[in-house]
PDB file of C-alpha atoms in Angstrom:
ATOM      1  CA  MET A   1      84.093  86.990 134.282  1.00  0.00           C
ATOM      2  CA  LEU A   2      84.237  83.267 135.019  1.00  0.00           C
ATOM      3  CA  ILE A   3      84.035  80.853 132.216  1.00  0.00           C
ATOM      4  CA  ASN A   4      81.445  78.047 131.608  1.00  0.00           C
ATOM      5  CA  VAL A   5      82.710  76.235 128.591  1.00  0.00           C
ATOM      6  CA  GLU A   6      83.477  72.645 128.053  1.00  0.00           C
ATOM      7  CA  ASN A   7      86.826  71.391 128.889  1.00  0.00           C
ATOM      8  CA  ILE A   8      87.760  74.536 130.492  1.00  0.00           C
ATOM      9  CA  SER A   9      87.993  74.714 134.373  1.00  0.00           C
ATOM     10  CA  LEU A  10      85.342  76.763 135.810  1.00  0.00           C
ATOM     11  CA  ASP A  11      87.801  78.931 137.918  1.00  0.00           C
ATOM     12  CA  SER A  12      89.110  80.227 134.574  1.00  0.00           C
ATOM     13  CA  LYS A  13      88.638  84.017 133.948  1.00  0.00           C
ATOM     14  CA  LEU A  14      88.002  86.157 130.961  1.00  0.00           C
ATOM     15  CA  TYR A  15      88.076  89.981 130.587  1.00  0.00           C
ATOM     16  CA  PHE A  16      86.895  91.978 127.543  1.00  0.00           C
ATOM     17  CA  HIS A  17      88.181  95.333 126.430  1.00  0.00           C
ATOM     18  CA  THR A  18      86.421  97.764 124.027  1.00  0.00           C
ATOM     19  CA  PRO A  19      89.170  99.851 122.268  1.00  0.00           C
ATOM     20  CA  THR A  20      88.482 103.710 121.980  1.00  0.00           C
ATOM     21  CA  ALA A  21      88.717 105.223 118.542  1.00  0.00           C
ATOM     22  CA  GLN A  22      92.194 106.699 119.654  1.00  0.00           C
ATOM     23  CA  ALA A  23      93.252 103.273 120.395  1.00  0.00           C
ATOM     24  CA  LYS A  24      92.313 101.869 117.224  1.00  0.00           C
ATOM     25  CA  GLU A  25      94.076 104.661 115.320  1.00  0.00           C
ATOM     26  CA  LEU A  26      97.377 104.686 117.256  1.00  0.00           C
ATOM     27  CA  TYR A  27      97.989 101.865 119.450  1.00  0.00           C
ATOM     28  CA  LEU A  28      98.276  98.116 120.056  1.00  0.00           C
ATOM     29  CA  TYR A  29      95.232  97.126 122.270  1.00  0.00           C
ATOM     30  CA  PRO A  30      93.633  94.176 124.052  1.00  0.00           C
ATOM     31  CA  LEU A  31      90.508  92.646 122.803  1.00  0.00           C
ATOM     32  CA  CYS A  32      90.214  90.305 125.766  1.00  0.00           C
ATOM     33  CA  VAL A  33      92.689  88.760 128.252  1.00  0.00           C
ATOM     34  CA  GLY A  34      92.327  85.744 130.134  1.00  0.00           C
ATOM     35  CA  SER A  35      93.855  83.083 132.517  1.00  0.00           C
ATOM     36  CA  TYR A  36      92.392  79.649 131.663  1.00  0.00           C
ATOM     37  CA  ARG A  37      92.838  76.057 132.953  1.00  0.00           C
ATOM     38  CA  TYR A  38      92.413  73.861 130.054  1.00  0.00           C
ATOM     39  CA  LEU A  39      91.155  70.228 130.836  1.00  0.00           C
ATOM     40  CA  PRO A  40      92.537  67.137 129.102  1.00  0.00           C
ATOM     41  CA  GLY A  41      91.104  66.760 125.678  1.00  0.00           C
ATOM     42  CA  TYR A  42      90.443  70.409 125.186  1.00  0.00           C
ATOM     43  CA  THR A  43      90.344  71.410 121.593  1.00  0.00           C
ATOM     44  CA  LEU A  44      89.515  74.562 119.497  1.00  0.00           C
ATOM     45  CA  GLU A  45      89.550  75.060 115.888  1.00  0.00           C
ATOM     46  CA  ARG A  46      88.659  78.324 114.067  1.00  0.00           C
ATOM     47  CA  LYS A  47      88.944  79.480 110.281  1.00  0.00           C
ATOM     48  CA  ASP A  48      88.754  83.257 111.201  1.00  0.00           C
ATOM     49  CA  TYR A  49      88.683  85.174 114.358  1.00  0.00           C
ATOM     50  CA  PRO A  50      89.738  88.778 114.193  1.00  0.00           C
ATOM     51  CA  GLY A  51      92.992  89.753 116.201  1.00  0.00           C
ATOM     52  CA  TYR A  52      96.188  87.942 117.375  1.00  0.00           C
ATOM     53  CA  SER A  53      96.802  85.926 120.479  1.00  0.00           C
ATOM     54  CA  ILE A  54      99.725  85.716 122.769  1.00  0.00           C
ATOM     55  CA  MET A  55      99.542  82.729 125.112  1.00  0.00           C
ATOM     56  CA  LEU A  56     102.185  82.221 127.815  1.00  0.00           C
ATOM     57  CA  VAL A  57     102.102  78.414 128.849  1.00  0.00           C
ATOM     58  CA  LEU A  58     102.353  78.164 132.678  1.00  0.00           C
ATOM     59  CA  SER A  59     101.965  74.395 133.101  1.00  0.00           C
ATOM     60  CA  GLY A  60     101.199  71.418 130.907  1.00  0.00           C
ATOM     61  CA  GLN A  61     101.478  71.499 126.988  1.00  0.00           C
ATOM     62  CA  CYS A  62      99.382  72.561 123.978  1.00  0.00           C
ATOM     63  CA  HIS A  63      99.763  71.552 120.372  1.00  0.00           C
ATOM     64  CA  ILE A  64      99.119  74.383 117.754  1.00  0.00           C
ATOM     65  CA  THR A  65      98.506  74.518 114.331  1.00  0.00           C
ATOM     66  CA  CYS A  66      98.552  77.856 112.614  1.00  0.00           C
ATOM     67  CA  GLU A  67      98.733  78.462 108.851  1.00  0.00           C
ATOM     68  CA  GLU A  68      99.339  74.769 108.354  1.00  0.00           C
ATOM     69  CA  ALA A  69     102.567  74.950 110.674  1.00  0.00           C
ATOM     70  CA  GLN A  70     102.349  72.664 113.709  1.00  0.00           C
ATOM     71  CA  ALA A  71     104.260  73.187 117.280  1.00  0.00           C
ATOM     72  CA  ASP A  72     104.079  72.288 120.668  1.00  0.00           C
ATOM     73  CA  ALA A  73     104.288  74.981 123.541  1.00  0.00           C
ATOM     74  CA  GLY A  74     105.131  74.212 127.104  1.00  0.00           C
ATOM     75  CA  PRO A  75     106.038  75.950 130.133  1.00  0.00           C
ATOM     76  CA  GLY A  76     108.406  78.811 129.624  1.00  0.00           C
ATOM     77  CA  GLN A  77     107.179  79.256 126.155  1.00  0.00           C
ATOM     78  CA  VAL A  78     104.801  81.886 124.385  1.00  0.00           C
ATOM     79  CA  ALA A  79     102.702  80.862 121.536  1.00  0.00           C
ATOM     80  CA  LEU A  80     101.851  83.620 119.101  1.00  0.00           C
ATOM     81  CA  VAL A  81      98.790  83.042 116.505  1.00  0.00           C
ATOM     82  CA  SER A  82      96.975  84.911 114.021  1.00  0.00           C
ATOM     83  CA  GLY A  83      93.176  84.694 114.373  1.00  0.00           C
ATOM     84  CA  TYR A  84      92.905  85.969 110.671  1.00  0.00           C
ATOM     85  CA  LYS A  85      94.363  82.690 109.692  1.00  0.00           C
ATOM     86  CA  PRO A  86      92.902  79.054 110.225  1.00  0.00           C
ATOM     87  CA  HIS A  87      94.444  77.827 113.519  1.00  0.00           C
ATOM     88  CA  ALA A  88      93.727  75.134 116.131  1.00  0.00           C
ATOM     89  CA  TYR A  89      94.615  74.319 119.865  1.00  0.00           C
ATOM     90  CA  TYR A  90      94.632  71.099 121.552  1.00  0.00           C
ATOM     91  CA  THR A  91      95.904  69.748 124.778  1.00  0.00           C
ATOM     92  CA  GLU A  92      95.974  65.971 125.697  1.00  0.00           C
ATOM     93  CA  LYS A  93      96.891  66.240 129.248  1.00  0.00           C
ATOM     94  CA  GLY A  94      95.660  69.790 130.280  1.00  0.00           C
ATOM     95  CA  LEU A  95      97.190  73.086 130.152  1.00  0.00           C
ATOM     96  CA  SER A  96      97.429  76.255 132.299  1.00  0.00           C
ATOM     97  CA  ALA A  97      98.055  79.582 130.458  1.00  0.00           C
ATOM     98  CA  CYS A  98      97.594  83.341 130.570  1.00  0.00           C
ATOM     99  CA  TRP A  99      96.823  84.983 127.365  1.00  0.00           C
ATOM    100  CA  ILE A 100      96.074  88.254 125.576  1.00  0.00           C
ATOM    101  CA  HIS A 101      94.035  88.692 122.439  1.00  0.00           C
ATOM    102  CA  PHE A 102      94.853  91.848 120.664  1.00  0.00           C
ATOM    103  CA  ASP A 103      95.079  93.973 117.673  1.00  0.00           C
ATOM    104  CA  GLY A 104      96.174  97.390 116.524  1.00  0.00           C
ATOM    105  CA  VAL A 105      97.932  99.173 113.710  1.00  0.00           C
ATOM    106  CA  MET A 106     101.207  97.475 113.832  1.00  0.00           C
ATOM    107  CA  ALA A 107      99.761  94.122 115.097  1.00  0.00           C
ATOM    108  CA  GLU A 108     100.034  92.318 111.631  1.00  0.00           C
ATOM    109  CA  ARG A 109     103.502  93.566 111.104  1.00  0.00           C
ATOM    110  CA  PHE A 110     104.898  92.387 114.380  1.00  0.00           C
ATOM    111  CA  TYR A 111     103.057  88.991 113.837  1.00  0.00           C
ATOM    112  CA  ASN A 112     104.650  88.527 110.514  1.00  0.00           C
ATOM    113  CA  ALA A 113     108.043  89.643 111.650  1.00  0.00           C
ATOM    114  CA  ILE A 114     108.118  87.246 114.670  1.00  0.00           C
ATOM    115  CA  ARG A 115     106.580  84.370 112.889  1.00  0.00           C
ATOM    116  CA  GLU A 116     109.142  84.544 109.921  1.00  0.00           C
ATOM    117  CA  LYS A 117     112.094  84.713 112.334  1.00  0.00           C
ATOM    118  CA  LYS A 118     110.960  82.588 115.239  1.00  0.00           C
ATOM    119  CA  GLY A 119     107.962  80.687 114.202  1.00  0.00           C
ATOM    120  CA  ASN A 120     104.664  80.451 116.222  1.00  0.00           C
ATOM    121  CA  VAL A 121     106.351  79.149 119.538  1.00  0.00           C
ATOM    122  CA  ILE A 122     108.994  81.185 121.139  1.00  0.00           C
ATOM    123  CA  THR A 123     111.232  79.890 124.108  1.00  0.00           C
ATOM    124  CA  LEU A 124     111.696  82.671 126.643  1.00  0.00           C
ATOM    125  CA  ALA A 125     115.140  83.384 127.971  1.00  0.00           C
ATOM    126  CA  GLU A 126     115.812  83.323 131.850  1.00  0.00           C
ATOM    127  CA  THR A 127     116.203  87.147 131.596  1.00  0.00           C
ATOM    128  CA  SER A 128     113.071  87.752 129.371  1.00  0.00           C
ATOM    129  CA  ASN A 129     110.508  90.422 130.705  1.00  0.00           C
ATOM    130  CA  CYS A 130     107.641  88.886 128.687  1.00  0.00           C
ATOM    131  CA  GLU A 131     106.130  86.791 131.345  1.00  0.00           C
ATOM    132  CA  LYS A 132     106.055  89.643 134.010  1.00  0.00           C
ATOM    133  CA  LEU A 133     104.479  91.987 131.221  1.00  0.00           C
ATOM    134  CA  ILE A 134     101.877  89.507 130.113  1.00  0.00           C
ATOM    135  CA  LYS A 135     100.781  88.947 133.723  1.00  0.00           C
ATOM    136  CA  THR A 136     100.875  92.612 134.524  1.00  0.00           C
ATOM    137  CA  ILE A 137      98.279  93.195 131.681  1.00  0.00           C
ATOM    138  CA  TYR A 138      96.090  90.450 133.009  1.00  0.00           C
ATOM    139  CA  ASP A 139      96.507  91.626 136.618  1.00  0.00           C
ATOM    140  CA  ILE A 140      95.239  95.261 135.441  1.00  0.00           C
ATOM    141  CA  TYR A 141      92.081  93.633 134.204  1.00  0.00           C
ATOM    142  CA  GLU A 142      91.683  91.091 137.028  1.00  0.00           C
ATOM    143  CA  ASN A 143      91.935  93.750 139.757  1.00  0.00           C
ATOM    144  CA  SER A 144      89.699  96.459 137.859  1.00  0.00           C
ATOM    145  CA  ARG A 145      92.552  98.866 138.014  1.00  0.00           C
ATOM    146  CA  ARG A 146      92.291 101.750 135.534  1.00  0.00           C
ATOM    147  CA  ILE A 147      92.785 101.023 132.022  1.00  0.00           C
ATOM    148  CA  ASN A 148      95.385 103.383 130.320  1.00  0.00           C
ATOM    149  CA  GLU A 149      95.453 102.473 126.755  1.00  0.00           C
ATOM    150  CA  ALA A 150      98.585 104.055 126.104  1.00  0.00           C
ATOM    151  CA  THR A 151     100.398 102.201 128.904  1.00  0.00           C
ATOM    152  CA  ILE A 152      98.812  98.740 127.694  1.00  0.00           C
ATOM    153  CA  SER A 153      99.996  99.464 124.231  1.00  0.00           C
ATOM    154  CA  LYS A 154     103.442 100.278 125.707  1.00  0.00           C
ATOM    155  CA  TYR A 155     103.456  96.849 127.384  1.00  0.00           C
ATOM    156  CA  LEU A 156     102.286  95.094 124.367  1.00  0.00           C
ATOM    157  CA  THR A 157     104.909  96.844 122.284  1.00  0.00           C
ATOM    158  CA  GLU A 158     107.410  95.658 124.738  1.00  0.00           C
ATOM    159  CA  ILE A 159     106.354  92.040 124.733  1.00  0.00           C
ATOM    160  CA  LEU A 160     106.286  91.870 120.818  1.00  0.00           C
ATOM    161  CA  THR A 161     109.667  93.424 120.580  1.00  0.00           C
ATOM    162  CA  SER A 162     111.034  91.179 123.161  1.00  0.00           C
ATOM    163  CA  LEU A 163     109.837  88.187 121.214  1.00  0.00           C
ATOM    164  CA  LEU A 164     111.165  89.505 118.144  1.00  0.00           C
ATOM    165  CA  SER A 165     114.654  90.326 119.303  1.00  0.00           C
ATOM    166  CA  GLU A 166     115.134  87.092 121.796  1.00  0.00           C
ATOM    167  CA  GLU A 167     118.450  85.785 120.650  1.00  0.00           C
ATOM    168  CA  VAL A 168     119.466  83.408 123.383  1.00  0.00           C
ATOM    169  CA  PHE A 169     118.256  80.446 121.806  1.00  0.00           C
ATOM    170  CA  GLU A 170     119.513  81.106 118.250  1.00  0.00           C
ATOM    171  CA  SER A 171     121.311  78.370 116.514  1.00  0.00           C
ATOM    172  CA  GLU A 172     125.098  78.600 115.817  1.00  0.00           C
ATOM    173  CA  PRO A 173     124.587  79.342 112.121  1.00  0.00           C
ATOM    174  CA  ALA A 174     122.241  82.158 113.111  1.00  0.00           C
ATOM    175  CA  LYS A 175     124.686  83.746 115.350  1.00  0.00           C
ATOM    176  CA  LYS A 176     127.208  83.763 112.632  1.00  0.00           C
ATOM    177  CA  ILE A 177     124.953  85.652 110.507  1.00  0.00           C
ATOM    178  CA  TYR A 178     124.824  88.379 113.146  1.00  0.00           C
ATOM    179  CA  GLU A 179     128.492  88.281 113.420  1.00  0.00           C
ATOM    180  CA  SER A 180     128.631  88.724 109.490  1.00  0.00           C
ATOM    181  CA  ILE A 181     126.211  91.660 110.028  1.00  0.00           C
ATOM    182  CA  ARG A 182     128.453  93.392 112.333  1.00  0.00           C
ATOM    183  CA  TYR A 183     131.371  92.880 110.073  1.00  0.00           C
ATOM    184  CA  MET A 184     129.619  94.469 107.196  1.00  0.00           C
ATOM    185  CA  ASN A 185     128.500  97.452 109.279  1.00  0.00           C
ATOM    186  CA  THR A 186     132.089  98.374 109.907  1.00  0.00           C
ATOM    187  CA  HIS A 187     133.532  97.273 106.671  1.00  0.00           C
ATOM    188  CA  PHE A 188     130.910  98.403 104.180  1.00  0.00           C
ATOM    189  CA  ASP A 189     133.465 100.646 102.385  1.00  0.00           C
ATOM    190  CA  GLN A 190     135.660  97.640 101.427  1.00  0.00           C
ATOM    191  CA  PRO A 191     135.091  95.094  98.601  1.00  0.00           C
ATOM    192  CA  LEU A 192     132.779  92.464 100.026  1.00  0.00           C
ATOM    193  CA  THR A 193     131.370  89.556  98.323  1.00  0.00           C
ATOM    194  CA  VAL A 194     129.068  86.745  99.376  1.00  0.00           C
ATOM    195  CA  GLU A 195     131.916  84.371  98.825  1.00  0.00           C
ATOM    196  CA  MET A 196     134.023  86.311 101.402  1.00  0.00           C
ATOM    197  CA  LEU A 197     131.283  86.693 103.873  1.00  0.00           C
ATOM    198  CA  SER A 198     130.008  83.180 103.821  1.00  0.00           C
ATOM    199  CA  SER A 199     133.601  81.779 104.008  1.00  0.00           C
ATOM    200  CA  ALA A 200     134.150  83.738 107.146  1.00  0.00           C
ATOM    201  CA  ALA A 201     130.924  82.447 108.604  1.00  0.00           C
ATOM    202  CA  CYS A 202     132.032  78.836 107.619  1.00  0.00           C
ATOM    203  CA  LEU A 203     128.730  78.461 105.677  1.00  0.00           C
ATOM    204  CA  SER A 204     128.288  77.576 101.985  1.00  0.00           C
ATOM    205  CA  PRO A 205     127.360  80.565  99.830  1.00  0.00           C
ATOM    206  CA  TYR A 206     123.813  79.100  99.207  1.00  0.00           C
ATOM    207  CA  TYR A 207     123.134  78.412 102.884  1.00  0.00           C
ATOM    208  CA  TYR A 208     124.511  81.710 103.873  1.00  0.00           C
ATOM    209  CA  ILE A 209     122.252  83.615 101.396  1.00  0.00           C
ATOM    210  CA  ARG A 210     119.154  81.616 102.516  1.00  0.00           C
ATOM    211  CA  LEU A 211     119.905  81.933 106.307  1.00  0.00           C
ATOM    212  CA  PHE A 212     120.697  85.602 105.948  1.00  0.00           C
ATOM    213  CA  LYS A 213     117.374  86.292 104.401  1.00  0.00           C
ATOM    214  CA  ARG A 214     115.504  84.381 106.994  1.00  0.00           C
ATOM    215  CA  VAL A 215     117.299  86.457 109.731  1.00  0.00           C
ATOM    216  CA  THR A 216     117.337  89.853 108.132  1.00  0.00           C
ATOM    217  CA  GLY A 217     114.506  89.803 105.671  1.00  0.00           C
ATOM    218  CA  SER A 218     116.787  90.720 102.906  1.00  0.00           C
ATOM    219  CA  SER A 219     119.681  89.151 100.828  1.00  0.00           C
ATOM    220  CA  PRO A 220     123.163  90.037 101.841  1.00  0.00           C
ATOM    221  CA  HIS A 221     123.471  92.076  98.557  1.00  0.00           C
ATOM    222  CA  ASP A 222     120.536  94.200  99.332  1.00  0.00           C
ATOM    223  CA  TYR A 223     121.565  94.512 102.851  1.00  0.00           C
ATOM    224  CA  LEU A 224     125.133  95.843 101.897  1.00  0.00           C
ATOM    225  CA  LEU A 225     123.626  98.257  99.315  1.00  0.00           C
ATOM    226  CA  ASN A 226     121.047  99.699 101.805  1.00  0.00           C
ATOM    227  CA  LEU A 227     123.819 100.218 104.201  1.00  0.00           C
ATOM    228  CA  ARG A 228     126.073 101.889 101.778  1.00  0.00           C
ATOM    229  CA  ILE A 229     123.219 104.159 100.585  1.00  0.00           C
ATOM    230  CA  THR A 230     122.459 104.960 104.356  1.00  0.00           C
ATOM    231  CA  HIS A 231     125.903 106.272 104.760  1.00  0.00           C
ATOM    232  CA  ALA A 232     125.895 108.210 101.533  1.00  0.00           C
ATOM    233  CA  LYS A 233     122.783 110.020 102.490  1.00  0.00           C
ATOM    234  CA  TYR A 234     124.264 110.916 105.742  1.00  0.00           C
ATOM    235  CA  TYR A 235     127.520 112.377 103.833  1.00  0.00           C
ATOM    236  CA  LEU A 236     125.306 114.046 101.264  1.00  0.00           C
ATOM    237  CA  LYS A 237     123.220 116.037 104.033  1.00  0.00           C
ATOM    238  CA  THR A 238     126.060 116.690 106.781  1.00  0.00           C
ATOM    239  CA  THR A 239     129.138 117.442 104.778  1.00  0.00           C
ATOM    240  CA  GLU A 240     130.506 119.246 101.831  1.00  0.00           C
ATOM    241  CA  LYS A 241     132.253 116.328 100.593  1.00  0.00           C
ATOM    242  CA  PRO A 242     131.937 116.220  96.431  1.00  0.00           C
ATOM    243  CA  VAL A 243     130.008 113.095  95.278  1.00  0.00           C
ATOM    244  CA  LYS A 244     133.121 111.613  93.656  1.00  0.00           C
ATOM    245  CA  GLU A 245     134.558 111.360  97.143  1.00  0.00           C
ATOM    246  CA  ILE A 246     131.416 109.867  98.686  1.00  0.00           C
ATOM    247  CA  VAL A 247     131.424 107.275  96.124  1.00  0.00           C
ATOM    248  CA  TYR A 248     134.684 105.612  97.408  1.00  0.00           C
ATOM    249  CA  LEU A 249     133.727 106.363 100.998  1.00  0.00           C
ATOM    250  CA  CYS A 250     130.645 104.288 100.654  1.00  0.00           C
ATOM    251  CA  GLY A 251     132.282 101.228  98.962  1.00  0.00           C
ATOM    252  CA  PHE A 252     131.148 101.819  95.283  1.00  0.00           C
ATOM    253  CA  THR A 253     133.536 101.400  92.730  1.00  0.00           C
ATOM    254  CA  THR A 254     132.419 103.840  89.940  1.00  0.00           C
ATOM    255  CA  GLU A 255     130.399 107.055  90.178  1.00  0.00           C
ATOM    256  CA  SER A 256     127.869 105.841  87.674  1.00  0.00           C
ATOM    257  CA  SER A 257     127.224 102.715  89.683  1.00  0.00           C
ATOM    258  CA  PHE A 258     126.556 104.755  92.797  1.00  0.00           C
ATOM    259  CA  CYS A 259     124.299 107.155  91.032  1.00  0.00           C
ATOM    260  CA  ASN A 260     122.192 104.630  89.430  1.00  0.00           C
ATOM    261  CA  THR A 261     121.758 102.668  92.718  1.00  0.00           C
ATOM    262  CA  PHE A 262     121.045 105.839  94.671  1.00  0.00           C
ATOM    263  CA  ARG A 263     118.402 106.850  92.182  1.00  0.00           C
ATOM    264  CA  LYS A 264     116.729 103.437  92.240  1.00  0.00           C
ATOM    265  CA  ARG A 265     116.595 103.221  96.126  1.00  0.00           C
ATOM    266  CA  VAL A 266     115.998 106.841  96.989  1.00  0.00           C
ATOM    267  CA  GLY A 267     114.041 108.135  94.041  1.00  0.00           C
ATOM    268  CA  SER A 268     116.433 111.124  93.429  1.00  0.00           C
ATOM    269  CA  SER A 269     119.958 111.801  92.116  1.00  0.00           C
ATOM    270  CA  PRO A 270     122.762 112.201  95.025  1.00  0.00           C
ATOM    271  CA  THR A 271     122.873 115.982  94.138  1.00  0.00           C
ATOM    272  CA  GLY A 272     119.120 116.241  93.932  1.00  0.00           C
ATOM    273  CA  TYR A 273     118.786 114.620  97.494  1.00  0.00           C
ATOM    274  CA  ARG A 274     121.673 116.965  98.877  1.00  0.00           C
ATOM    275  CA  GLY A 275     119.666 120.126  97.702  1.00  0.00           C
ATOM    276  CA  GLY A 276     116.144 118.772  98.345  1.00  0.00           C
ATOM    277  CA  SER A 277     114.071 118.457 101.571  1.00  0.00           C
ATOM    278  CA  TYR A 278     114.253 114.787 101.896  1.00  0.00           C
TER     279      TYR A 278
END
């Protein structure tokens, strides 16, 4: 449908989608998709509007406020906004954008993970497939093609996963965190301390811990313990190695510390986990 809204060009288009019960239970699904040409001075402010928005900026610039954070989005960038939080858009000189307003069972988790790691505006890499997928979804509605909700959900998942994993524009310190994680993954069985890891990354221990948590969502200590416990679970379920041997294979210094940590994180003793249906 064509749009007749102040400060939005009359050639702008909007298409609504009513999700099925199955889509609401299983998928990510669009609520509406659009291609708008916003005129200079356009502004929108909402306190609550169900769903989440992905806006691909094609030309111009948009100033966005979401959850009290502010950012500018320009060509080659995607803005991700929660309608459930107070938010606002404003363009001073005009803006062309293709957008998808969506929701679904994993929508909030994707939004929170992307916002925590990347913020509300993400710069796309030259190799990114996001722009193509966003335009593909819009094209389905514009050309009245058959709506396959499972396929649309797949496209939305790919878009959000790509936004979450985009690493091309990571800062140098953040890249060092990824290098540190790779090192932990292959040396988890050795004595590792925050001081050692931060020194290898050429970061102060305080900054290393803070940056590590921003990148991974957990502290270096928790990440390492989870890594060791994951390997311990593998040994317990796939080998006959005694617990005492697994303790040292997984980087623990004593059997008691291993058993206590295992019980806290798994909810069972190592021997109980080995013999149970976990």
